[in-house]
XYZ file of C-alpha atoms in Angstrom:
736
model
C 0.000 0.000 0.000
C 1.008 3.652 -0.119
C 1.646 3.479 3.588
C -1.242 3.043 5.986
C -0.388 6.378 7.348
C 0.242 6.455 2.957
C -2.071 -11.447 -16.446
C -3.032 -14.804 -16.951
C -4.655 -17.186 -14.451
C -1.979 -19.109 -12.647
C -1.730 -22.895 -12.720
C -0.880 -25.129 -9.789
C 2.168 -24.289 -7.721
C 5.340 -24.834 -9.693
C 7.317 -27.897 -8.743
C 10.467 -25.851 -8.336
C 8.701 -23.480 -5.958
C 7.268 -26.284 -3.882
C 10.698 -27.815 -3.576
C 12.211 -24.481 -2.589
C 9.570 -23.922 0.068
C 9.728 -27.476 1.358
C 13.467 -27.191 1.827
C 12.942 -24.455 4.398
C 9.906 -25.807 6.231
C 10.335 -26.131 9.946
C 8.013 -27.369 12.621
C 6.009 -24.941 14.673
C 8.048 -23.068 17.238
C 7.727 -24.806 20.570
C 5.435 -22.996 22.958
C 3.917 -23.667 26.289
C 0.566 -25.261 25.586
C -2.186 -23.625 27.577
C -5.713 -25.020 27.602
C -8.015 -23.442 25.055
C -10.660 -21.377 26.807
C -14.273 -22.307 26.258
C -16.384 -20.049 24.097
C -19.452 -18.611 25.833
C -22.451 -20.909 25.524
C -24.488 -17.871 24.473
C -22.484 -17.667 21.237
C -24.039 -20.017 18.706
C -24.022 -20.109 14.913
C -25.817 -22.096 12.229
C -24.306 -25.048 10.348
C -22.241 -26.272 13.291
C -19.858 -23.313 13.036
C -18.000 -22.542 16.254
C -15.334 -20.084 15.088
C -15.025 -17.329 12.474
C -11.640 -16.208 11.143
C -11.381 -13.483 8.508
C -7.940 -12.482 7.231
C -7.560 -9.574 4.813
C -4.207 -9.008 3.137
C -2.828 -5.786 1.805
C -1.940 -6.020 -1.923
C -1.453 -9.766 -2.196
C -2.017 -11.198 -5.656
C -3.489 -14.344 -7.147
C -2.580 -13.242 -10.662
C 1.016 -12.969 -11.782
C 2.633 -9.561 -12.098
C 5.285 -11.101 -14.325
C 4.436 -14.134 -16.426
C 7.617 -15.942 -15.402
C 7.398 -15.223 -11.672
C 4.959 -17.209 -9.493
C 2.279 -15.005 -7.986
C 2.045 -14.131 -4.306
C -0.432 -16.925 -3.601
C 1.596 -19.434 -5.626
C 4.514 -18.616 -3.351
C 2.331 -19.311 -0.290
C 1.333 -22.911 -1.063
C 0.253 -23.691 2.502
C -2.441 -21.028 2.235
C -3.291 -21.641 -1.413
C -3.572 -25.402 -0.997
C -5.588 -25.013 2.220
C -8.189 -22.998 0.296
C -8.168 -25.077 -2.877
C -8.077 -28.393 -1.074
C -10.825 -27.615 1.437
C -13.028 -24.872 0.005
C -13.405 -22.432 -2.847
C -11.087 -19.755 -4.178
C -13.088 -17.070 -5.974
C -10.787 -15.539 -8.590
C -13.252 -13.147 -10.237
C -13.608 -10.861 -7.233
C -13.354 -7.058 -7.409
C -12.601 -4.106 -5.236
C -14.767 -1.001 -4.947
C -13.827 2.602 -5.706
C -11.492 3.997 -4.834
C -9.265 0.904 -4.714
C -7.283 1.617 -1.567
C -6.600 -0.097 1.735
C -9.208 1.675 3.850
C -11.976 1.483 1.253
C -11.182 -2.145 0.451
C -11.202 -3.301 4.056
C -14.223 -1.249 5.110
C -16.404 -2.381 2.201
C -15.515 -6.001 3.041
C -16.287 -5.493 6.728
C -19.606 -3.733 6.187
C -20.915 -5.155 2.913
C -21.828 -1.665 1.677
C -20.380 0.666 -0.930
C -18.422 3.696 0.250
C -21.296 6.154 -0.227
C -22.996 4.340 2.665
C -20.000 4.157 5.036
C -18.151 7.374 4.289
C -14.773 6.430 2.797
C -14.785 6.497 -1.032
C -11.528 8.469 -1.166
C -8.749 6.911 0.899
C -6.359 6.318 2.593
C -6.604 10.048 3.086
C -8.936 12.542 1.464
C -9.575 16.256 1.373
C -12.563 18.283 2.488
C -13.725 21.757 1.552
C -13.904 24.471 4.190
C -16.603 27.183 4.043
C -14.019 29.528 2.488
C -13.566 27.161 -0.458
C -10.090 26.041 0.569
C -9.485 22.356 1.274
C -7.848 20.486 4.113
C -6.637 16.918 4.692
C -8.720 14.221 6.311
C -7.475 10.707 7.092
C -9.569 7.618 6.389
C -8.066 5.645 9.277
C -9.766 6.609 12.540
C -11.903 4.791 15.085
C -15.486 4.003 14.120
C -17.128 6.669 16.285
C -14.491 9.387 15.897
C -15.216 12.676 14.157
C -13.463 13.355 10.864
C -9.723 13.072 11.506
C -7.828 16.187 10.416
C -4.153 15.421 11.177
C -3.027 19.063 11.495
C -3.096 18.921 15.312
C -2.350 18.837 18.140
C -4.753 19.711 19.541
C -7.203 17.228 18.029
C -9.408 18.245 16.427
C -7.329 21.272 15.376
C -8.893 24.714 15.751
C -8.969 25.230 11.966
C -10.933 22.023 11.336
C -14.327 23.000 9.935
C -15.853 19.583 9.205
C -16.550 17.432 12.255
C -19.000 14.992 10.734
C -18.476 11.341 11.697
C -15.449 9.615 10.233
C -17.686 6.654 9.324
C -20.750 8.422 7.945
C -23.699 6.568 6.445
C -26.232 7.724 3.871
C -28.295 9.365 6.636
C -25.416 11.463 7.958
C -25.112 9.261 11.055
C -22.304 7.027 12.319
C -22.454 3.962 10.083
C -23.634 0.732 11.758
C -20.689 -1.191 13.193
C -19.766 -4.628 11.797
C -19.185 -6.328 15.149
C -22.737 -5.719 16.394
C -24.477 -8.890 15.074
C -21.825 -10.989 16.814
C -21.810 -9.266 20.186
C -25.607 -9.200 20.243
C -25.395 -12.944 19.652
C -23.211 -13.402 22.737
C -19.886 -13.598 20.861
C -16.728 -11.608 21.573
C -15.030 -10.175 18.474
C -11.252 -9.802 18.262
C -9.805 -7.174 15.919
C -6.176 -7.317 14.795
C -5.197 -4.135 12.933
C -8.501 -4.162 11.039
C -9.383 -0.703 9.723
C -11.390 1.577 12.015
C -12.605 -1.200 14.309
C -9.617 -0.537 16.567
C -7.910 2.718 17.515
C -5.878 3.886 14.513
C -4.002 6.901 15.880
C -3.172 8.497 19.196
C -4.433 11.955 18.296
C -8.205 11.798 17.747
C -8.954 8.169 18.608
C -7.700 7.889 22.187
C -9.700 10.882 23.482
C -12.682 9.838 21.364
C -12.794 6.335 22.848
C -11.432 6.764 26.388
C -12.513 10.372 26.922
C -10.525 13.631 26.640
C -9.512 13.666 30.319
C -8.837 9.952 30.723
C -5.398 8.677 31.828
C -4.946 7.274 28.327
C -5.647 10.665 26.724
C -3.299 12.374 29.155
C -0.593 9.856 28.236
C -1.247 10.476 24.540
C -1.094 14.229 24.976
C 2.342 13.942 26.536
C 3.688 11.493 23.975
C 3.629 13.200 20.570
C -0.069 12.867 19.723
C -0.556 11.512 16.216
C 2.917 9.952 16.036
C 3.559 6.247 15.611
C 6.353 4.147 17.145
C 5.752 5.656 20.592
C 4.806 3.820 23.755
C 1.317 5.307 23.555
C 0.891 3.975 20.012
C 2.146 0.533 21.065
C -0.159 0.562 24.091
C -3.503 1.533 22.597
C -3.523 1.367 18.782
C -4.206 -1.595 16.510
C -5.566 -4.315 18.839
C -9.041 -4.586 20.315
C -11.876 -6.808 21.481
C -15.553 -5.875 21.207
C -17.262 -7.818 23.944
C -20.650 -9.424 24.313
C -22.660 -8.603 27.404
C -21.348 -10.580 30.355
C -18.118 -11.375 28.507
C -15.413 -13.148 30.498
C -12.799 -11.322 28.387
C -13.938 -7.823 29.310
C -14.841 -9.041 32.785
C -11.247 -10.116 33.386
C -9.896 -6.583 32.947
C -10.222 -3.429 34.996
C -9.799 -1.461 31.777
C -12.925 -2.464 29.874
C -14.578 0.642 28.520
C -18.104 1.312 27.332
C -18.419 0.395 23.650
C -20.559 3.353 22.627
C -22.418 3.338 19.299
C -24.866 6.219 19.667
C -26.392 5.863 16.180
C -26.670 2.070 16.016
C -30.120 1.019 14.772
C -32.049 -0.575 17.620
C -29.683 0.855 20.225
C -26.494 -0.584 21.670
C -26.325 -0.195 25.433
C -24.481 -2.261 28.017
C -21.583 -3.424 25.840
C -17.883 -2.980 26.613
C -14.630 -3.180 24.684
C -10.944 -3.566 25.429
C -8.703 -1.369 23.293
C -4.962 -1.673 22.891
C -2.347 -4.351 23.405
C -1.682 -2.941 26.881
C -5.154 -4.046 27.980
C -5.921 -6.943 25.626
C -2.670 -8.925 25.834
C -2.694 -9.580 29.615
C -6.183 -11.078 29.265
C -5.540 -13.306 26.253
C -1.960 -14.204 27.241
C -1.418 -13.777 30.990
C 1.823 -15.777 30.862
C 3.801 -12.875 29.393
C 4.153 -10.462 26.464
C 2.701 -11.352 23.092
C 5.093 -13.150 20.781
C 4.946 -13.813 17.077
C 4.686 -17.335 15.662
C 8.469 -17.676 15.930
C 8.490 -16.829 19.629
C 9.818 -13.270 19.297
C 8.354 -10.596 21.572
C 6.241 -8.247 19.432
C 7.527 -4.682 19.602
C 8.011 -1.654 17.387
C 11.275 -0.389 15.870
C 11.984 1.644 19.014
C 11.606 -1.341 21.317
C 8.156 -0.506 22.668
C 6.395 -3.768 23.511
C 2.874 -3.929 22.146
C 1.438 -3.060 18.766
C 4.333 -2.712 16.286
C 2.572 -0.516 13.716
C 0.449 -1.432 10.700
C 3.433 -1.991 8.419
C 4.766 -4.363 11.054
C 1.800 -6.717 10.784
C 3.553 -9.452 8.840
C 1.821 -12.831 8.731
C 3.816 -14.222 11.673
C 2.627 -11.275 13.818
C -1.031 -10.936 12.804
C -1.684 -14.670 12.768
C -0.164 -15.090 16.212
C -2.634 -12.579 17.645
C -5.514 -14.333 15.886
C -4.496 -17.720 17.279
C -4.002 -16.293 20.774
C -7.438 -14.652 20.732
C -9.107 -17.849 19.550
C -7.318 -19.831 22.257
C -8.530 -17.313 24.832
C -12.134 -18.055 23.904
C -12.749 -15.212 21.434
C -14.597 -17.072 18.661
C -14.718 -14.311 16.026
C -11.477 -12.749 14.842
C -10.647 -10.308 12.065
C -7.079 -9.513 11.057
C -5.029 -7.438 8.636
C -1.759 -8.695 7.131
C 0.644 -6.132 5.656
C 1.893 -6.512 2.094
C 4.808 -8.757 1.161
C 6.082 -6.753 -1.823
C 7.656 -4.037 0.340
C 10.449 -4.421 2.851
C 9.174 -2.719 5.993
C 12.332 -3.061 8.033
C 11.825 -3.420 11.754
C 8.077 -3.080 12.204
C 7.672 -0.406 9.554
C 10.675 1.880 10.012
C 11.456 1.736 6.269
C 9.515 1.209 3.051
C 11.620 -0.361 0.311
C 9.678 -1.447 -2.773
C 10.598 -4.762 -4.395
C 9.877 -5.846 -7.956
C 8.383 -9.263 -8.820
C 10.926 -12.022 -8.354
C 13.482 -9.969 -6.412
C 15.230 -11.979 -3.742
C 13.811 -9.972 -0.831
C 10.259 -10.285 -2.128
C 10.606 -14.047 -2.629
C 12.068 -14.417 0.858
C 9.206 -12.523 2.468
C 6.637 -14.668 0.686
C 8.520 -17.755 1.878
C 8.288 -16.427 5.443
C 4.572 -15.727 4.989
C 4.067 -19.271 3.744
C 5.824 -20.725 6.790
C 3.678 -18.513 9.015
C 0.508 -19.998 7.510
C 1.860 -23.501 7.993
C 2.503 -22.717 11.666
C -0.896 -21.031 11.984
C -2.880 -23.941 10.570
C -0.890 -26.449 12.628
C -1.435 -24.455 15.801
C -5.173 -24.083 15.211
C -5.481 -27.790 14.397
C -3.789 -28.640 17.692
C -6.392 -26.434 19.364
C -9.239 -28.278 17.639
C -9.995 -25.274 15.413
C -10.254 -26.510 11.847
C -12.324 -26.669 8.665
C -14.954 -28.840 10.364
C -15.992 -26.139 12.830
C -14.476 -22.869 11.594
C -15.630 -20.562 8.822
C -12.539 -19.042 7.206
C -12.415 -16.126 4.778
C -9.126 -15.015 3.246
C -9.156 -12.023 0.928
C -7.316 -8.830 -0.037
C -8.076 -5.109 0.112
C -7.077 -4.342 -3.493
C -4.704 -5.312 -6.266
C -1.944 -3.051 -7.522
C 0.262 -2.303 -10.508
C 4.051 -2.613 -10.475
C 5.993 0.317 -11.947
C 9.581 -0.323 -12.974
C 11.949 -1.419 -15.706
C 11.883 -4.890 -17.194
C 13.821 -7.321 -14.982
C 17.157 -8.905 -15.739
C 18.190 -11.489 -16.644
C 15.501 -12.074 -19.249
C 13.280 -14.986 -18.221
C 14.117 -14.752 -14.508
C 11.511 -16.506 -12.366
C 12.437 -15.318 -8.872
C 12.664 -18.917 -7.644
C 15.636 -20.479 -9.377
C 16.871 -17.198 -10.891
C 16.324 -13.968 -8.914
C 15.141 -10.922 -10.844
C 17.012 -7.631 -10.739
C 15.746 -4.170 -11.631
C 17.428 -0.950 -12.656
C 14.781 1.682 -12.043
C 11.861 0.940 -9.717
C 9.191 3.446 -8.732
C 6.057 5.317 -9.713
C 6.380 8.356 -11.976
C 5.809 11.259 -9.590
C 3.956 14.008 -11.458
C 3.408 17.539 -10.173
C -0.051 17.876 -11.686
C -0.604 21.566 -10.929
C 2.747 22.580 -12.437
C 2.150 20.366 -15.472
C -1.244 22.003 -16.104
C 0.202 25.491 -15.684
C 3.029 24.678 -18.092
C 1.042 22.979 -20.826
C -2.132 25.076 -20.758
C -1.206 28.297 -18.948
C -4.086 27.619 -16.574
C -3.454 29.097 -13.129
C -6.694 27.836 -11.580
C -5.718 26.915 -8.018
C -6.520 23.365 -6.979
C -5.392 20.676 -4.597
C -5.492 16.919 -5.030
C -5.654 13.793 -2.994
C -2.252 12.544 -4.117
C -2.790 9.320 -5.967
C -2.849 7.417 -9.236
C -6.422 8.727 -9.477
C -5.811 12.231 -8.077
C -9.202 13.506 -6.879
C -9.244 17.237 -7.675
C -10.533 19.939 -5.310
C -10.687 23.318 -7.075
C -10.183 26.187 -4.639
C -13.425 28.064 -4.149
C -15.464 24.897 -4.707
C -16.951 26.134 -8.001
C -20.057 24.681 -9.624
C -19.788 21.710 -11.948
C -20.646 23.873 -14.950
C -18.353 26.775 -14.012
C -15.771 27.652 -16.661
C -12.907 27.033 -14.220
C -14.174 23.509 -13.605
C -14.875 22.674 -17.207
C -11.592 24.074 -18.521
C -9.554 22.154 -15.969
C -11.444 18.940 -16.703
C -10.805 19.270 -20.442
C -7.131 20.014 -19.837
C -6.785 16.896 -17.687
C -8.247 14.887 -20.555
C -5.688 16.343 -22.985
C -2.646 16.185 -20.710
C 0.492 14.705 -22.243
C 4.053 14.553 -20.950
C 7.377 12.884 -21.442
C 7.340 9.482 -19.801
C 10.722 9.129 -18.076
C 10.644 5.343 -18.462
C 10.119 5.338 -22.220
C 11.545 8.748 -23.095
C 8.474 9.300 -25.289
C 5.731 11.894 -25.131
C 2.804 10.082 -23.543
C -0.670 11.169 -24.602
C -3.919 10.358 -22.813
C -2.276 10.079 -19.421
C -5.726 10.407 -17.878
C -7.676 7.387 -19.097
C -11.064 8.318 -17.595
C -12.825 11.324 -16.040
C -15.676 11.424 -13.524
C -17.503 14.565 -12.448
C -19.761 14.599 -9.405
C -22.656 13.127 -11.392
C -20.555 10.146 -12.441
C -18.958 9.835 -9.001
C -22.477 9.362 -7.636
C -22.957 6.499 -10.095
C -19.658 5.015 -8.843
C -20.734 5.234 -5.146
C -18.156 7.963 -4.479
C -20.461 10.671 -3.074
C -21.178 10.535 0.657
C -23.702 12.277 2.895
C -20.993 14.852 3.690
C -20.861 17.262 0.712
C -17.593 18.780 1.935
C -15.784 15.517 1.139
C -16.904 15.358 -2.495
C -14.082 16.240 -4.927
C -14.769 18.636 -7.793
C -13.934 15.792 -10.172
C -11.770 12.683 -10.391
C -9.367 11.805 -13.219
C -8.181 8.202 -13.446
C -4.619 7.979 -14.758
C -2.335 5.525 -16.491
C -1.198 3.287 -13.605
C 2.497 4.156 -13.984
C 1.793 7.689 -12.718
C 1.328 9.041 -9.198
C 0.218 12.680 -8.970
C 0.534 15.431 -6.402
C -0.054 19.189 -6.679
C 2.122 22.002 -5.377
C 2.596 25.737 -5.846
C 6.296 25.293 -6.601
C 7.557 25.207 -9.244
C 4.936 27.448 -10.822
C 5.757 25.909 -14.193
C 8.260 23.411 -15.503
C 11.256 24.645 -17.516
C 10.849 24.369 -21.277
C 10.339 22.186 -23.144
C 6.988 21.155 -21.712
C 8.191 17.566 -21.522
C 11.000 18.424 -19.119
C 11.523 15.899 -16.314
C 11.416 18.521 -13.540
C 7.725 17.820 -12.987
C 7.683 14.110 -13.868
C 10.380 12.063 -12.185
C 11.241 8.569 -11.101
C 12.477 9.015 -7.530
C 15.754 7.390 -6.575
C 15.363 3.957 -5.048
C 15.720 4.446 -1.302
C 14.436 2.989 1.947
C 11.325 5.119 1.428
C 10.408 4.135 -2.131
C 7.057 3.139 -3.656
C 6.470 1.125 -6.803
C 3.044 -0.493 -6.433
C 0.214 1.749 -7.601
C -3.482 1.324 -6.849
C -6.620 3.387 -6.397
C -7.297 3.199 -10.130
C -9.380 1.310 -12.695
C -6.996 -1.169 -14.291
C -7.716 -4.881 -14.065
C -4.623 -5.730 -12.024
C -5.834 -3.173 -9.462
C -9.563 -3.871 -9.557
C -9.453 -7.684 -9.758
C -8.950 -9.475 -6.451
C -9.660 -12.878 -4.909
C -11.432 -14.430 -1.935
C -10.986 -17.861 -0.390
C -13.664 -19.604 1.713
C -13.221 -22.737 3.822
C -15.492 -24.251 6.444
C -18.893 -25.751 7.194
C -21.385 -25.073 4.437
C -18.708 -24.233 1.841
C -18.374 -26.434 -1.244
C -14.953 -27.792 -2.151
C -14.862 -26.349 -5.672
C -11.138 -25.663 -5.603
C -11.115 -22.610 -7.829
C -13.956 -20.666 -9.413
C -13.540 -17.913 -11.998
C -17.149 -17.877 -13.199
C -18.965 -16.171 -10.334
C -18.525 -12.385 -10.477
C -18.208 -10.925 -6.976
C -16.990 -7.802 -5.255
C -16.043 -6.880 -1.697
C -19.614 -6.145 -0.613
C -20.648 -9.774 -1.205
C -18.478 -11.321 1.506
C -20.327 -9.889 4.497
C -23.765 -11.272 3.496
C -22.200 -14.598 2.505
C -20.669 -15.068 5.953
C -23.746 -13.910 7.856
C -26.078 -16.131 5.803
C -24.004 -19.213 6.650
C -23.755 -18.138 10.298
C -27.473 -17.522 10.678
C -26.966 -13.886 11.707
C -28.100 -10.575 10.222
C -27.098 -6.932 10.257
C -29.379 -4.143 11.407
C -29.179 -2.622 7.911
C -29.391 -3.925 4.356
C -26.043 -4.817 2.830
C -25.307 -3.830 -0.776
C -23.874 -7.250 -1.572
C -25.561 -10.619 -1.948
C -24.783 -14.046 -0.520
C -22.605 -16.008 -2.949
C -24.832 -19.082 -2.882
C -22.937 -20.795 -5.720
C -20.157 -21.765 -3.293
C -22.468 -22.940 -0.491
C -23.958 -26.355 0.150
C -27.677 -26.106 -0.521
C -28.606 -27.513 2.878
C -26.482 -24.818 4.552
C -28.710 -22.086 3.137
C -32.081 -20.918 4.463
C -35.098 -22.410 2.708
C -35.947 -18.973 1.324
C -32.770 -19.097 -0.812
C -33.451 -22.632 -2.031
C -36.833 -21.705 -3.501
C -36.432 -20.427 -7.092
C -32.717 -20.604 -6.459
C -31.620 -20.530 -10.154
C -33.730 -17.402 -10.655
C -32.357 -15.775 -7.517
C -28.777 -16.453 -8.617
C -29.482 -14.982 -12.047
C -31.040 -11.898 -10.452
C -28.077 -11.554 -8.081
C -25.637 -11.689 -11.004
C -27.571 -9.005 -12.889
C -27.840 -6.930 -9.711
C -24.057 -6.936 -9.309
C -23.562 -5.587 -12.838
C -26.175 -2.944 -12.090
C -24.770 -1.692 -8.806
C -21.121 -2.724 -8.341
C -18.351 -0.144 -8.669
C -16.761 -2.218 -11.420
C -20.016 -3.592 -12.798
C -21.050 -2.861 -16.364
C -23.369 0.036 -15.415
C -20.571 1.907 -13.650
C -17.985 1.226 -16.329
C -20.374 2.135 -19.175
C -21.429 5.406 -17.583
C -17.764 6.195 -16.920
C -17.028 5.824 -20.651
C -19.853 8.220 -21.414
C -18.737 10.566 -18.638
C -15.183 10.712 -20.004
C -16.408 11.530 -23.490
C -18.825 14.189 -22.244
C -16.334 15.865 -19.907
C -13.705 15.973 -22.666
C -16.116 17.588 -25.147
C -16.158 21.280 -26.049
C -19.283 21.832 -28.138
C -21.297 25.029 -28.506
C -22.895 25.948 -25.214
C -21.203 22.870 -23.732
C -24.298 20.995 -24.858
C -22.692 17.560 -25.240
C -21.425 17.675 -21.667
C -24.795 18.885 -20.338
C -26.698 16.195 -22.245
C -24.336 13.449 -21.080
C -24.507 14.612 -17.500
C -28.307 14.671 -17.635
C -28.454 11.175 -19.144
C -26.112 9.716 -16.492
C -28.026 11.434 -13.703
C -31.333 10.057 -14.971
C -29.967 6.540 -15.402
C -28.373 6.628 -11.948
C -31.659 7.677 -10.366
C -33.364 4.721 -12.057
C -30.513 2.412 -11.065
C -30.592 3.498 -7.448
C -34.357 3.087 -7.140
C -34.354 -0.384 -8.686
C -31.223 -1.476 -6.817
C -32.875 -0.487 -3.525
C -35.826 -2.776 -4.297
C -33.617 -5.707 -5.304
C -31.332 -5.109 -2.311
C -34.297 -5.251 0.052
C -35.604 -8.416 -1.587
C -32.267 -10.237 -1.446
C -31.651 -9.185 2.154
C -35.101 -10.368 3.194
C -34.580 -13.710 1.472
C -31.122 -14.159 3.006
C -31.845 -13.053 6.549
C -35.606 -12.904 7.181
C -36.826 -16.134 5.576
C -38.898 -14.297 2.962
C -39.568 -16.411 -0.127
C -39.385 -14.174 -3.180
C -42.078 -14.429 -5.816
C -40.861 -15.860 -9.140
C -42.706 -13.202 -11.133
C -41.188 -10.442 -9.012
C -37.705 -11.894 -9.473
C -38.162 -11.935 -13.247
C -39.587 -8.407 -13.281
C -36.588 -7.089 -11.342
C -34.177 -8.929 -13.596
C -35.845 -7.605 -16.747
C -35.849 -4.040 -15.401
C -32.168 -4.289 -14.471
C -31.271 -5.643 -17.902
C -33.114 -2.722 -19.488
C -31.123 -0.160 -17.496
C -27.876 -1.983 -18.298
C -28.771 -1.975 -21.975
C -29.383 1.763 -21.947
C -26.114 2.402 -20.114
C -24.328 0.355 -22.764
C -25.991 2.400 -25.504
C -24.913 5.612 -23.784
C -21.329 4.342 -23.633
C -21.468 3.618 -27.358
C -22.738 7.089 -28.159
C -26.290 6.167 -28.978
């Protein structure tokens, strides 16, 4: 990822890789075996499920980034074979927009698109102030915190003008929390570095959760609020348990704190939570400090024992916390695993980007593979296995490697390491490039990214000349590509104004967060905007404003947030009771919002809101599903497939309207009529889409969670209406 604080389908694991991995396999590190605590008898699930384990990787690929180099999952055969041999690996999964860590994790956790949970632009974003200027917000903050402006201390800073909830739903309230169905069902929920369900920072989150005058907030105030790698960060950030009422976990600590969710539908009173390794670890591991799967005490790069930082959550660290929580009687655990394609040093003190097949990258994947072997062995010894545990393994987003071709030619990273000359995204100063090429001095800021959301100072109207001129210029931008040495045209491959962003689920209930427009760039580029230099020296293709940074311990080479297939296409692996052993499935089209309803349907639980996804019934045993999903089940599956293309961020409706949007925004006809007509057509289609999608969403949710048997005629009517809207979106994309 860009720092949390920033293709062909593969075959079976190569024999050479298996041999290389097998040569280094060791048995699980010896540890004192403590009895596994009993799960509360109040916590019960359907289908004989006793445990739930969800692991979400950062930027970990099923597809190959280089045709000769085994993919990330190929180089983790213990994980890959566990999924293929016991369940189903969905390989036609997709992220939502924008494709970043926060958005990817949060859409998976909640089952809703970002317009309904507040984070379409991440991992940071900008927001307009009443003066028309813009300021920075950060996507990573605790669930109930106000918008996190990092300009403090104090937090929130005096100049912060937007204090809407960080997690804001379509009604302007704090979005419903994903742990609620479990805790209401008598189950404790462990969170290991999982976005916004734990404290993410010491600045806004500690006073928000513990209170502004609490001992924890006083400690944070005296220990560089907002900074990582401090004792305060290690103590309170990254680890948490949301407890059921009467929980033995929260009951065992003097530091349990009220788990307040003031906007939760149906109310949420009488629940507690433990936040931070300082309070969680003594309860789940009273014998001493938490250790990773290799027996090393977990600490940050400065030696603070506790949470090591999000870039320090390698597999051996995250999986150890998951196992320890399960062994302590916490039956539901969610965890984040940091990416393997960057060297993070000691718990995140550096960020060195590897290319596919480089020795360091291969070594890290080997270590991840061994960690999964140890993890599965340890759980099996605890009696936690595929017969009683529902597993979900997935990823927040894909990403695109930017660098030279590797040497030697044909290197595979296993028998022959790959080497790279230049590695790194092309850093483009977008404001200076626009001023140089077009002489346009319109002031604007961006959310720095591959898809640099643009915020024009003054927050002008969508039809204002300043907006329209800048949009057209973005569509025409060309520059010398420092990798090829050639003038690259059409750097921006797509353009979305606010009308199209609404179609893409990128407009929240907080209007201050909505960018003026969003250009989507060629994935080799990463854009920022600055006042200096005002322009680039002639010629206009000079490298002053478009550079490949030197390869250092703080380098980045894996781009995401954009539209390309290697970024948008992801994977999800299911194992456990009720899951078919299909091995691998590339036919069922899914996205991140589908995983929440799939899990809850198999568990016999429900949210207190309607999810945007649908249960992926194709991978479930029929007798594991409610009767209401077995009736007319071929028709329901057809409707669900059409519904996904209608509503998903990367479904055909969204991609077709984006084609039309790009053409309309780039136009310059008399009276700007082509743009106005296109905008009106997209707005009308989106209104129809949203109204129909709401009906289908309600029907699918009722069938999945309320036992409602859908009428066959109604199913067909919805499907026909959805196909009609999709057909008209396709016609709009084709200019008719």
